[in-house]
Tab-separated table of C-alpha atoms and ligand atoms in Angstrom:
chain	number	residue	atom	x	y	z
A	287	UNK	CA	-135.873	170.300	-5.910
A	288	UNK	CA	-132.395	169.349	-6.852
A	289	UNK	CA	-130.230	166.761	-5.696
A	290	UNK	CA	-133.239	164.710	-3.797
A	291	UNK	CA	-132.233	161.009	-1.957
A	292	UNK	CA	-135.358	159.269	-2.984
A	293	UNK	CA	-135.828	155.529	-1.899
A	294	UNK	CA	-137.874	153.527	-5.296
A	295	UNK	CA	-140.742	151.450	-3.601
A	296	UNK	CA	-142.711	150.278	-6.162
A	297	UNK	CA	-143.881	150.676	-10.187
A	298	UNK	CA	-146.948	152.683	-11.646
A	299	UNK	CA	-149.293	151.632	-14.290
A	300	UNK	CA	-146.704	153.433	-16.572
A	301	UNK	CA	-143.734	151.723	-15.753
A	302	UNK	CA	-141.979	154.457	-13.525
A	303	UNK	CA	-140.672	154.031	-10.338
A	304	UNK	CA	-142.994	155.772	-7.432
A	305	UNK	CA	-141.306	157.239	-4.433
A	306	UNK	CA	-143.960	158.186	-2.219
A	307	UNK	CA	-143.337	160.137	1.327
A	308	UNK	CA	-147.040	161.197	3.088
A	309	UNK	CA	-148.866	162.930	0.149
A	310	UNK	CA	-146.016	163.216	-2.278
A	311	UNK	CA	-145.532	161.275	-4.908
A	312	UNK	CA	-142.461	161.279	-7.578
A	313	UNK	CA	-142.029	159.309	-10.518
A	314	UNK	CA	-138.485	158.424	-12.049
A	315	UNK	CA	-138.390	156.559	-15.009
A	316	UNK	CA	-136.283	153.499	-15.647
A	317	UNK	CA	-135.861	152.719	-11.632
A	318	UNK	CA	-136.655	149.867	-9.545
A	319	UNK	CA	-137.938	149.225	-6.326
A	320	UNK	CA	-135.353	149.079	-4.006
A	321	UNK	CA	-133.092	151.573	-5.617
A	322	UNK	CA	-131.745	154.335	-3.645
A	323	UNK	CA	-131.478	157.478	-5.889
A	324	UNK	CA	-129.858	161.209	-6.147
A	325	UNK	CA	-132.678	162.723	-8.160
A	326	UNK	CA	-133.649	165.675	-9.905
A	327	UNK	CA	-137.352	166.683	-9.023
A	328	UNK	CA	-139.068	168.977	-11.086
A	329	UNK	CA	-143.105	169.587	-12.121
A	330	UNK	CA	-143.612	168.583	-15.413
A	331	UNK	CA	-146.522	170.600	-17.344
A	332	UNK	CA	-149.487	168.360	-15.984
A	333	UNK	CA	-148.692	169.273	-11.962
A	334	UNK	CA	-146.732	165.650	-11.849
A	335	UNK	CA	-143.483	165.241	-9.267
A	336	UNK	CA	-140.623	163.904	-12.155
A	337	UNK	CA	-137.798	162.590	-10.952
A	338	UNK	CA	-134.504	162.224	-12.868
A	339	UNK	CA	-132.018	159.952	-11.732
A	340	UNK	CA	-128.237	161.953	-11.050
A	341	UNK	CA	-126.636	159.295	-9.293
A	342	UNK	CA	-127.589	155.746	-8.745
A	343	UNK	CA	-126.327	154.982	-4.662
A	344	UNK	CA	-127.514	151.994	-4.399
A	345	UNK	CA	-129.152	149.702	-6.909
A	346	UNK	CA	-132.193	147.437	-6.539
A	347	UNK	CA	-131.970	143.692	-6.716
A	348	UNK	CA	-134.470	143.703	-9.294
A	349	UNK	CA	-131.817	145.756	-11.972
A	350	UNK	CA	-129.895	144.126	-14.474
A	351	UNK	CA	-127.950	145.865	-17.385
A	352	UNK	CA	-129.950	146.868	-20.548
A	353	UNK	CA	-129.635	144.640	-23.336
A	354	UNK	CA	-129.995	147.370	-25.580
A	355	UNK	CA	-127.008	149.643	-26.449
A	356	UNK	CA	-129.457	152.637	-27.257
A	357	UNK	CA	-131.774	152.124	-24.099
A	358	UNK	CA	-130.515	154.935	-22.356
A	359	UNK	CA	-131.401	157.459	-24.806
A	360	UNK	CA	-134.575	156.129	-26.579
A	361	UNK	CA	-138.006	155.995	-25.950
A	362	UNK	CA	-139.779	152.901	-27.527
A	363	UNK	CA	-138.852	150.030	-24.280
A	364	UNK	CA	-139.215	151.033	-20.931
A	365	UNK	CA	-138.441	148.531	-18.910
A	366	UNK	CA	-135.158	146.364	-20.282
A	367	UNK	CA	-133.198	147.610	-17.216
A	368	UNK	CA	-135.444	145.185	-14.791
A	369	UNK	CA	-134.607	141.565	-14.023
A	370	UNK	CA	-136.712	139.216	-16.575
A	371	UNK	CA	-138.485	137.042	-13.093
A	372	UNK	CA	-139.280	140.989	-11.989
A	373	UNK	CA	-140.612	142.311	-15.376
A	374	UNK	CA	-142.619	138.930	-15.960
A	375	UNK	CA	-144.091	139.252	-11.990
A	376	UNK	CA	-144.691	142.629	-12.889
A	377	UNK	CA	-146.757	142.546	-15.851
A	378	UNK	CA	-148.685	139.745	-14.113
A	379	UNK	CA	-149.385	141.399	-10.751
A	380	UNK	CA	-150.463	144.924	-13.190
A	381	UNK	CA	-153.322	142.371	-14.305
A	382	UNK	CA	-154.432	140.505	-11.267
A	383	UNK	CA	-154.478	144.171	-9.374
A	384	UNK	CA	-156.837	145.141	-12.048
A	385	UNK	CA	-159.399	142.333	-11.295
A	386	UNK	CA	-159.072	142.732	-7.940
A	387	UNK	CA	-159.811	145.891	-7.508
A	388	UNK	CA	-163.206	145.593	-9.550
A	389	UNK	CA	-163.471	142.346	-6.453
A	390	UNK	CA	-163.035	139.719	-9.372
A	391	UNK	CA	-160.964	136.651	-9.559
A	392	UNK	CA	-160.922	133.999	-12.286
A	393	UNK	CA	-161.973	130.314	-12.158
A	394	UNK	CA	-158.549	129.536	-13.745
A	395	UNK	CA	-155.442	131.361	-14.819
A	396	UNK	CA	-154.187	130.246	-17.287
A	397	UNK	CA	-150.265	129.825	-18.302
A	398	UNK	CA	-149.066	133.136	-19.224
A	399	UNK	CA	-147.303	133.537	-22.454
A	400	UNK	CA	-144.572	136.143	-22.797
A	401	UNK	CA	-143.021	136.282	-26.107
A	402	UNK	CA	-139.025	137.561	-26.962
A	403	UNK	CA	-136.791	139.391	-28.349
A	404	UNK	CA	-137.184	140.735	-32.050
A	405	UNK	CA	-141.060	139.758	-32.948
A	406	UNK	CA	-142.467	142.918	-33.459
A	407	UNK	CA	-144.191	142.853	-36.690
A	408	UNK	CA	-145.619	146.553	-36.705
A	409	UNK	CA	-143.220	149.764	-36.458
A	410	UNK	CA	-143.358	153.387	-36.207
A	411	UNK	CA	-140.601	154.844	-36.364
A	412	UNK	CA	-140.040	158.913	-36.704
A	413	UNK	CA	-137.500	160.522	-39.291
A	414	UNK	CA	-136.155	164.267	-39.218
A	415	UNK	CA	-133.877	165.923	-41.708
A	416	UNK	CA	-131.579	168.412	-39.909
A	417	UNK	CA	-128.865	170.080	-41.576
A	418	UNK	CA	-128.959	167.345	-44.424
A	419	UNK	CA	-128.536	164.559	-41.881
A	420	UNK	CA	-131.568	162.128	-41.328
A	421	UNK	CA	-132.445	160.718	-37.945
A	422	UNK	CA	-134.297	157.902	-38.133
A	423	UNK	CA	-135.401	156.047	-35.018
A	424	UNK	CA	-137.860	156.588	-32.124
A	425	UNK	CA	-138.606	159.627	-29.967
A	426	UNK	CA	-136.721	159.644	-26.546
A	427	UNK	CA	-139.508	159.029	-23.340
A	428	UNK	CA	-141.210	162.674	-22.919
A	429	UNK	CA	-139.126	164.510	-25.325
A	430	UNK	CA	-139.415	165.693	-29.049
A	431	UNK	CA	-135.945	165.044	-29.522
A	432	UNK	CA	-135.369	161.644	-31.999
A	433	UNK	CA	-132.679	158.759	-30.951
A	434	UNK	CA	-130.779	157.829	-34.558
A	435	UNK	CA	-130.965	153.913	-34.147
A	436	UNK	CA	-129.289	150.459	-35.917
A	437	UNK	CA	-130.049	147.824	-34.183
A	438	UNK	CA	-133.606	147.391	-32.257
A	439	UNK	CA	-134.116	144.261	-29.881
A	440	UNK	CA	-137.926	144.172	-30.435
A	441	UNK	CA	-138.590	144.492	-34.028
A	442	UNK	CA	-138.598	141.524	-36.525
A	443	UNK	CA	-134.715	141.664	-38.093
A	444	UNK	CA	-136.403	142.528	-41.765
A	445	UNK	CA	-137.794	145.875	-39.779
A	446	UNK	CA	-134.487	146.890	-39.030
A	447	UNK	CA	-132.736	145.940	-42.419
A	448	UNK	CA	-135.931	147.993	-44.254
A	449	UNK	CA	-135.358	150.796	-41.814
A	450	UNK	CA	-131.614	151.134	-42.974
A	451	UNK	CA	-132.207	149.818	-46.491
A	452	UNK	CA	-135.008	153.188	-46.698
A	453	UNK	CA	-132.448	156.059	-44.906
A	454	UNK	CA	-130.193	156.702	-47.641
A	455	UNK	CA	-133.396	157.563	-50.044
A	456	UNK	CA	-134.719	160.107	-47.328
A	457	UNK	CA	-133.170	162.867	-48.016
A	458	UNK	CA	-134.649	163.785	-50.836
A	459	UNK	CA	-138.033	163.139	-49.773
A	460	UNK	CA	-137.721	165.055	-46.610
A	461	UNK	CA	-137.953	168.346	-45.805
A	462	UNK	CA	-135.414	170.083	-43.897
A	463	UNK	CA	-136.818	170.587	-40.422
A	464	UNK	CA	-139.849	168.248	-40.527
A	465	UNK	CA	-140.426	165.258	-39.499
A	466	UNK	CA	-141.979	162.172	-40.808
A	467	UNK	CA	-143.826	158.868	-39.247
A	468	UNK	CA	-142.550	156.251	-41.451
A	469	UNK	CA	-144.870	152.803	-40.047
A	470	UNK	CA	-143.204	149.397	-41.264
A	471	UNK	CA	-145.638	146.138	-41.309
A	472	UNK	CA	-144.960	143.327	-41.864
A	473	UNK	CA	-147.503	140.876	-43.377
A	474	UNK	CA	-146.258	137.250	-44.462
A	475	UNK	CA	-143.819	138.001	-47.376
A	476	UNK	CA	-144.739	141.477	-48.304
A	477	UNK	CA	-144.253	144.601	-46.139
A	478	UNK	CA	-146.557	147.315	-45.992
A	479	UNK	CA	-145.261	150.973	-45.614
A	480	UNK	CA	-146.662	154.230	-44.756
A	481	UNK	CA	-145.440	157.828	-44.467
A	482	UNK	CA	-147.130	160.347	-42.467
A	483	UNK	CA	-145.812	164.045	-42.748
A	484	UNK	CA	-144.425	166.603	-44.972
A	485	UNK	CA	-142.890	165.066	-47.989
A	486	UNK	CA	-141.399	165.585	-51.302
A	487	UNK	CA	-143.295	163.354	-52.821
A	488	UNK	CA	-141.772	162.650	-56.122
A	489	UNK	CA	-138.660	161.678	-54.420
A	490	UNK	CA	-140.560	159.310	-52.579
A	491	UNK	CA	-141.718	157.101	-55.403
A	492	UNK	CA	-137.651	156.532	-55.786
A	493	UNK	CA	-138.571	154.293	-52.821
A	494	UNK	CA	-139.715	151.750	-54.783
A	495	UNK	CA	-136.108	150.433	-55.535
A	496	UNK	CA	-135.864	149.518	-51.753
A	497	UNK	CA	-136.315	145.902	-52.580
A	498	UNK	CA	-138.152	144.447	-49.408
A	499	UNK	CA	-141.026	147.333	-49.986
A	500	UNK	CA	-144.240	145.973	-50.979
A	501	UNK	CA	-146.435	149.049	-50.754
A	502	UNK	CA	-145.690	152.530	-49.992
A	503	UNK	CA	-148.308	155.221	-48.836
A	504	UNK	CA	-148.423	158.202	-47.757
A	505	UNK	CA	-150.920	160.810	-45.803
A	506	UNK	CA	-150.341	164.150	-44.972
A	507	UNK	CA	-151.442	163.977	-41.294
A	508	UNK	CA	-153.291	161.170	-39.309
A	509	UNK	CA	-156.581	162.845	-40.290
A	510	UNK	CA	-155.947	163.116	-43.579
A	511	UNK	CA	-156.970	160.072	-46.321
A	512	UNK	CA	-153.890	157.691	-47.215
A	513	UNK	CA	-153.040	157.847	-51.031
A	514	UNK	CA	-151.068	154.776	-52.329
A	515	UNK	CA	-147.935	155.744	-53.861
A	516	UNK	CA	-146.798	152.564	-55.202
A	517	UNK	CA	-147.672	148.430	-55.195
A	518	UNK	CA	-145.313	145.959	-56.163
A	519	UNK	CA	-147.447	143.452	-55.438
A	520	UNK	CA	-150.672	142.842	-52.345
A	521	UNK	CA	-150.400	142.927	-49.027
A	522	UNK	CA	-152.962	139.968	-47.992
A	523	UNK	CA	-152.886	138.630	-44.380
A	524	UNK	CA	-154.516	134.946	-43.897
A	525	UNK	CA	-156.472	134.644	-41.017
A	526	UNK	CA	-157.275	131.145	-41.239
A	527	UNK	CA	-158.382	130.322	-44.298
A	528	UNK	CA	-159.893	133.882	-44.990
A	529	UNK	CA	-157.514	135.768	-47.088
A	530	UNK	CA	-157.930	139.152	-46.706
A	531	UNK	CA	-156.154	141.634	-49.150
A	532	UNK	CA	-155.211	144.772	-46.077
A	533	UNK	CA	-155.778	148.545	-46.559
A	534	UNK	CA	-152.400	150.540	-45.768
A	535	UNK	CA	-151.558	150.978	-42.569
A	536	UNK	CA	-154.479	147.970	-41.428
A	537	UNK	CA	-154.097	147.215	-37.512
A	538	UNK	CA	-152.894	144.166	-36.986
A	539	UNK	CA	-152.113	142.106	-33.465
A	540	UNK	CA	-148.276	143.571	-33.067
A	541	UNK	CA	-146.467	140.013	-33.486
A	542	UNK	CA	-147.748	137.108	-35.458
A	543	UNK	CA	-147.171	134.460	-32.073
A	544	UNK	CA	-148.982	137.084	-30.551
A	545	UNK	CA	-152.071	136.880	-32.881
A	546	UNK	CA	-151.853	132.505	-33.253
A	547	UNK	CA	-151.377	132.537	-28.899
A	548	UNK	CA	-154.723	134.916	-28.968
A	549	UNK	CA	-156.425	132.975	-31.909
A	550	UNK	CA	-156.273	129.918	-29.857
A	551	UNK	CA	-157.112	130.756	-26.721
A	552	UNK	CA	-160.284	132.260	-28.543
A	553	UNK	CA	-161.105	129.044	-30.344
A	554	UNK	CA	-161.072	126.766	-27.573
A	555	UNK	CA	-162.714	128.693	-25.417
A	556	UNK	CA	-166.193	128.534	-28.466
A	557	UNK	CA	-168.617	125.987	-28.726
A	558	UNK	CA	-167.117	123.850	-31.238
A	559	UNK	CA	-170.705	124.333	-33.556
A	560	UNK	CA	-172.576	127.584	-34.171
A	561	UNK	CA	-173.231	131.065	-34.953
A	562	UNK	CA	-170.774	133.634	-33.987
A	563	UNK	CA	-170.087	137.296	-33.595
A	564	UNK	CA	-167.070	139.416	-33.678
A	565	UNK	CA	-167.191	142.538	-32.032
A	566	UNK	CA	-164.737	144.889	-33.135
A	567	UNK	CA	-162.983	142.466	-35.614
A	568	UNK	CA	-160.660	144.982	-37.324
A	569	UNK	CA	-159.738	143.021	-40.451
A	570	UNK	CA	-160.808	139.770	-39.252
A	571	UNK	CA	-158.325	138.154	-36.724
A	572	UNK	CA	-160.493	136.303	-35.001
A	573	UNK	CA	-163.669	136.071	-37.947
A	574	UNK	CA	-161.421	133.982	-40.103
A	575	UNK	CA	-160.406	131.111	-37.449
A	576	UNK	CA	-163.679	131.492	-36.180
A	577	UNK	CA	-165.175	130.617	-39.525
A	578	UNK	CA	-164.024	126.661	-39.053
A	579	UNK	CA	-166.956	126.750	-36.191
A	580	UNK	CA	-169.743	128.109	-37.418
A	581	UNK	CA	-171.131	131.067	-39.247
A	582	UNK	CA	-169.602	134.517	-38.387
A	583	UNK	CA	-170.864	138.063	-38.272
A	584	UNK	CA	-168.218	140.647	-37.885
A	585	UNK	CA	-168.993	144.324	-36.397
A	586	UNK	CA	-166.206	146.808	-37.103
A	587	UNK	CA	-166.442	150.691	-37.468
A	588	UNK	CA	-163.404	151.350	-39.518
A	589	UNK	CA	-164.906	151.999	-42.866
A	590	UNK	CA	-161.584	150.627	-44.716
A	591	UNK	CA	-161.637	147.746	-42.459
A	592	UNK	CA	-165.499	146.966	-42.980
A	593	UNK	CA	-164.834	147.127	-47.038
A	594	UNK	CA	-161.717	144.982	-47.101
A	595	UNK	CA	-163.444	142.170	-44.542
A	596	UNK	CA	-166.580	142.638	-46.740
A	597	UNK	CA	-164.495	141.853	-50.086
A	598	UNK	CA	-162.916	138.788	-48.615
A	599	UNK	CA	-166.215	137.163	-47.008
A	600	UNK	CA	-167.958	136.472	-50.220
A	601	UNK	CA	-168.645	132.871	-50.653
A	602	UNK	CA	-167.900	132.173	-46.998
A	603	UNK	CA	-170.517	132.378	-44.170
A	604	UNK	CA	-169.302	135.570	-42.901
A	605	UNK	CA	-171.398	139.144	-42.829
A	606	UNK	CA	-170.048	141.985	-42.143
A	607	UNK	CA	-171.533	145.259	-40.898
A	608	UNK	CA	-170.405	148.919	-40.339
A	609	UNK	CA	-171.802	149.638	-37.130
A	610	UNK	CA	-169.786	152.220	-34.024
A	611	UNK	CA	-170.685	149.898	-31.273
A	612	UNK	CA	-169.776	152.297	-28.629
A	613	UNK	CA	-173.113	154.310	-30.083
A	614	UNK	CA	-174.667	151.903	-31.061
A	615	UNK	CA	-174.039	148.821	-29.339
A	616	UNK	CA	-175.056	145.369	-30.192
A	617	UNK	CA	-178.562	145.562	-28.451
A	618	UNK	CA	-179.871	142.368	-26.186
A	619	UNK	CA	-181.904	140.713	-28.831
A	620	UNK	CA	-179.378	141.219	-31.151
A	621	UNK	CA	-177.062	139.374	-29.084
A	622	UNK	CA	-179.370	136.620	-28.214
A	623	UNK	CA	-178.834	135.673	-31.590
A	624	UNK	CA	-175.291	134.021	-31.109
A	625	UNK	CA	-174.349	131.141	-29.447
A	626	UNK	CA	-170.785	132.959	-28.573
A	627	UNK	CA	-169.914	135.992	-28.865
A	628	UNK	CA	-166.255	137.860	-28.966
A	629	UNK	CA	-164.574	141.337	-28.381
A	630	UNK	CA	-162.006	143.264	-28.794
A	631	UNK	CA	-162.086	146.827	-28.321
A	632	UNK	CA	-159.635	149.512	-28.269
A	633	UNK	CA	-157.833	150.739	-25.482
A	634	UNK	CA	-161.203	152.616	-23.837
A	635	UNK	CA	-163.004	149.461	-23.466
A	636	UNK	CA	-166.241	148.991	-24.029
A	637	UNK	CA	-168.701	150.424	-21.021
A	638	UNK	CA	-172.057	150.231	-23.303
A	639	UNK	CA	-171.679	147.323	-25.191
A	640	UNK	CA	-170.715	145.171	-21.893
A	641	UNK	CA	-174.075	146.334	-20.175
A	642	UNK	CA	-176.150	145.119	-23.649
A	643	UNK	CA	-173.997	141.970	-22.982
A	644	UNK	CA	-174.271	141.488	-19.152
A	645	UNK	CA	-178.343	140.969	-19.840
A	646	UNK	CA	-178.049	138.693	-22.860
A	647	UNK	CA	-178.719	135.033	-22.333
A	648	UNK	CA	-175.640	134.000	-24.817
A	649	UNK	CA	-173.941	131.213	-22.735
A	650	UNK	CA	-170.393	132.103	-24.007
A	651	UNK	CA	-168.541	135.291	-23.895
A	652	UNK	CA	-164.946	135.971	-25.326
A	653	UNK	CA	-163.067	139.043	-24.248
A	654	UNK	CA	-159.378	140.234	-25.727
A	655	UNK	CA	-157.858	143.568	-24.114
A	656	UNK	CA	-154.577	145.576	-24.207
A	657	UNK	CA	-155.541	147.488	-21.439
A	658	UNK	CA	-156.418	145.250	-18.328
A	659	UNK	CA	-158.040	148.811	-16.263
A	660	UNK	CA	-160.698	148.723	-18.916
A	661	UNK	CA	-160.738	144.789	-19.542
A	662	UNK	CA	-161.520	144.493	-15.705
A	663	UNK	CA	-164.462	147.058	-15.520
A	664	UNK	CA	-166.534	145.438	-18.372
A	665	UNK	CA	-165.628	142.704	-16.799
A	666	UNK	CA	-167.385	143.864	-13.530
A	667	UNK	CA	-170.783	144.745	-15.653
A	668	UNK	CA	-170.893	141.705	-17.096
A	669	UNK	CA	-170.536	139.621	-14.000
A	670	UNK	CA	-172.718	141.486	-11.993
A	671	UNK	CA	-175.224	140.774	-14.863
A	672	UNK	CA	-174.316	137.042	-14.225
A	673	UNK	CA	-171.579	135.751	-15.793
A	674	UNK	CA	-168.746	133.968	-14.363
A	675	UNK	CA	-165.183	134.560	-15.226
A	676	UNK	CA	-164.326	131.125	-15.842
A	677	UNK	CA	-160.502	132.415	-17.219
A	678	UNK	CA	-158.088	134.829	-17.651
A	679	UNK	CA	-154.793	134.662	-19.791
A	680	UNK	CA	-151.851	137.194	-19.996
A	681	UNK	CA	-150.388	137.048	-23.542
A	682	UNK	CA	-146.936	139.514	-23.415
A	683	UNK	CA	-146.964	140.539	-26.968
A	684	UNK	CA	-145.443	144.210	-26.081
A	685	UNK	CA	-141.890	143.639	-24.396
A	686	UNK	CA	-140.109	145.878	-22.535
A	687	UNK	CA	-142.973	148.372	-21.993
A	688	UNK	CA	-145.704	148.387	-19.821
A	689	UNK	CA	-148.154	147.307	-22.546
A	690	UNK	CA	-150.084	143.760	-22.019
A	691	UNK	CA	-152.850	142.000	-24.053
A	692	UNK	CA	-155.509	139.564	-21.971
A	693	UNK	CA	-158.172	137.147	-22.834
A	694	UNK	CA	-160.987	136.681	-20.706
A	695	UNK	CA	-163.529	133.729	-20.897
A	696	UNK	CA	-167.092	134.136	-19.380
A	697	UNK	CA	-170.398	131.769	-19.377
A	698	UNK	CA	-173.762	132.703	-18.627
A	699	UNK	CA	-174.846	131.283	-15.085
A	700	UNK	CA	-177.919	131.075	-13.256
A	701	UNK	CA	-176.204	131.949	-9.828
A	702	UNK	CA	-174.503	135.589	-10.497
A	703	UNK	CA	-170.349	135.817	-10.057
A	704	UNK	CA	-169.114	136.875	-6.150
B	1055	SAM	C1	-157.843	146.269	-30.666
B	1055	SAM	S1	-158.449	146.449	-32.294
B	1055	SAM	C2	-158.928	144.783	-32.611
B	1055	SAM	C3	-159.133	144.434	-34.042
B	1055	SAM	C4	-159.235	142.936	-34.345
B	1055	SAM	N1	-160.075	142.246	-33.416
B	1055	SAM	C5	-157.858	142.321	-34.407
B	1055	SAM	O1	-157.482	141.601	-33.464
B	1055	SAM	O2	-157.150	142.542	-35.393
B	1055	SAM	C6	-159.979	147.292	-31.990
B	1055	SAM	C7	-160.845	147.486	-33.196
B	1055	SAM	O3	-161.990	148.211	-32.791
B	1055	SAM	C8	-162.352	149.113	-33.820
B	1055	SAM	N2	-163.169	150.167	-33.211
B	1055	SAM	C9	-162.746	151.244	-32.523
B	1055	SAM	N3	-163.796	151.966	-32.080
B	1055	SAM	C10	-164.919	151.301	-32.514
B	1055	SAM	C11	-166.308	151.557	-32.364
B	1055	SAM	N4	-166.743	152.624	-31.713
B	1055	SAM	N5	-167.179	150.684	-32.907
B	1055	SAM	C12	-166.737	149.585	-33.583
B	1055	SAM	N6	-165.419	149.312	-33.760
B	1055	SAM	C13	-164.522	150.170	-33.235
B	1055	SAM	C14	-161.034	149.588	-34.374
B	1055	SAM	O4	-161.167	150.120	-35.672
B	1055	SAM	C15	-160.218	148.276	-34.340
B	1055	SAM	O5	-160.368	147.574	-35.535
């Protein structure tokens, strides 16, 4: 279809703007509702209406002008060309649709926190040699093609001044034609680094005069193991007063207000005296606060995650085990055990381990999400087993995409949830 009017009237999960006439549906990216649009309408390769805006006629209310000189051709924020009250409504109406739909509304909700500009602490960005020239910048939405960037309005400043520090020295580690992941971190002082691709990898240990580098890595693929190129020094994150020296490339919450806003919320939500667990704990986030109430034990799949968290926990009363808890779930004895108990899974959620949960008798139940869909069905099972959703907190720790992290606080009651 070329040259379609299409009238914007609302935002998918994804960010894009939905027209929607009887049974069709189109999505445009980077549209509002309210806009009036010439459009380009094609399939794209999964049967989907696209839309591609030709001309805007007349713009939404809800627009404003990008901050971002590059948004227009890259890939990384999706949403910069929205009003800030419209974005923040948004992101806030994405989660409250989620509960409602599973029929489930919190005691309380609590003060939202959206954080700014330039606190991204985690980066990825993608580097291509063509024709001796490097790229180096993100991927453009839906395309293979790579936006050269400067400036970036979401990462930390040292992110960016790495990112152009480390350019010049790619082109003799790259390879003409191929591409490279190059993920920044940064952790207190030191900044972790680690390339994932086709390399020249001699040239790559001339890296190590890039003074801001702390640690540089490198992997062939994602499925391949990650060999350490060089140190200059550790890369340990505190969480609390756990110090735990990080594997390359260790997951960490993407900005550290982020991680302190979800820390606390945890905290005050546990008994202030007792014995905890941590359910998917990564590298300890939450273990290490957690350790100032009680006794912790920390369940985590990652095998380099399991060692490094084991390493830092001696002399403190944290255990940590290796278990997959979407396998093997923490069973209902098991669970019994604790007098709180938190989670954080990955994107998927965590079906199994919510129905072990929804018929434990532990009075206090912690949940942290990125993905709300998910967040809200577990949330569902564990309700219907008899909990109560006492809370629920938006923390905006990914702006400018559609990305959003929630906490969710539940207690065991004898009456079961509406
Ligand atoms: C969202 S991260 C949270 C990590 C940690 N709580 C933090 O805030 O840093 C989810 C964690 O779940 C772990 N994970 C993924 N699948 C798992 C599974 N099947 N069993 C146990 N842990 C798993 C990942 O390795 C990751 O560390």
């Amino acid at each position: 279809m070329s040259g379609s009017r299409l009238t914007i009237q609302k935002l998918g999960p994804m960010g894009d703007g939905i027209h929607e006439e009887g049974r069709t549906r189109i999505y445009v990216d980077r549209t509002a509702p309210g806009d009036l649009i010439e459009a380009q309408v094609s399939k794209d390769k999964d049967g989907i209406l696209r839309g591609e805006v030709a001309k805007l006629l007349e713009p939404s209310r809800f627009r404003q002008e990008a901050p971002c000189p590059y948004y227009d051709r890259c890939g990384n924020c999706t949403l910069q060309h929205l009003t800030p009250a419209f974005y923040r409504n948004w992101k806030s109406q994405m989660v409250r649709d989620a509960f409602q739909k599973q029929g489930l509304r919190p005691r309380q909700w609590l003060e939202p926190v959206y954080l700014g500009r330039q606190r991204r602490r985690r980066v990825t960005f993608t580097a291509l040699k063509r024709r001796n020239q490097i790229l180096l910048g993100y991927y453009r939405r839906r395309s293979d093609q790579i936006t050269d960037i400067d400036a970036c309005l979401i990462a930390e400043p040292k992110i960016l001044d790495l990112r152009n520090a480390i350019k010049p020295f790619l082109s003799a580690a790259l390879k003409d034609g191929k591409s490279v992941d190059i993920f920044l971190q940064v952790v207190g002082q030191a900044v972790d680094v680690v390339v994932t691709g086709p390399v020249v990898k001699e040239a790559l240990v001339q890296l190590r005069e890039v003074p801001g580098i702390t640690r540089l890595s490198w992997q062939a693929s994602e499925k391949e193991s990650i060999q350490e190129v060089f140190a200059k020094g550790s890369v340990v994150a505190a969480f609390g007063t756990l110090k735990v020296p990080l594997p390359p490339g260790a997951f960490l919450q993407p900005t550290q207000e982020g991680e302190e806003t979800l820390v606390n919320a945890v905290i005050s939500a546990l008994p202030t005296k007792g014995k905890f667990a941590d359910l998917f704990s990564g590298c300890g986030t939450f273990s290490g606060p957690m350790l100032k109430l009680g006794s912790v034990d920390a369940f985590e799949s990652l095998p380099a995650a399991v060692s490094t968290l084991s390493k830092a926990a001696a002399a403190k009363p944290l255990k940590v085990f290796r278990r997959d808890l979407f396998r093997r779930p923490l069973r209902r004895d098991e669970i019994n055990r604790y007098d709180a108990v938190v989670f954080d899974p990955p994107r998927a959620g965590c079906a199994a381990q919510a129905e072990e949960l929804a018929s434990s008798k532990t009075r206090t139940l912690v949940g942290v999400s990125c993905n709300p869909a998910t967040f809200a069905r577990d949330a569902r099972i564990l309700c219907d087993g008899g909990y109560w959703l006492q809370s629920l907190q938006l923390v905006d720790q990914f702006l400018w995409s559609h990305h959003v992290e929630v906490v969710g606080v539940f207690t065991r009651q004898k009456r079961k949830s509406p």
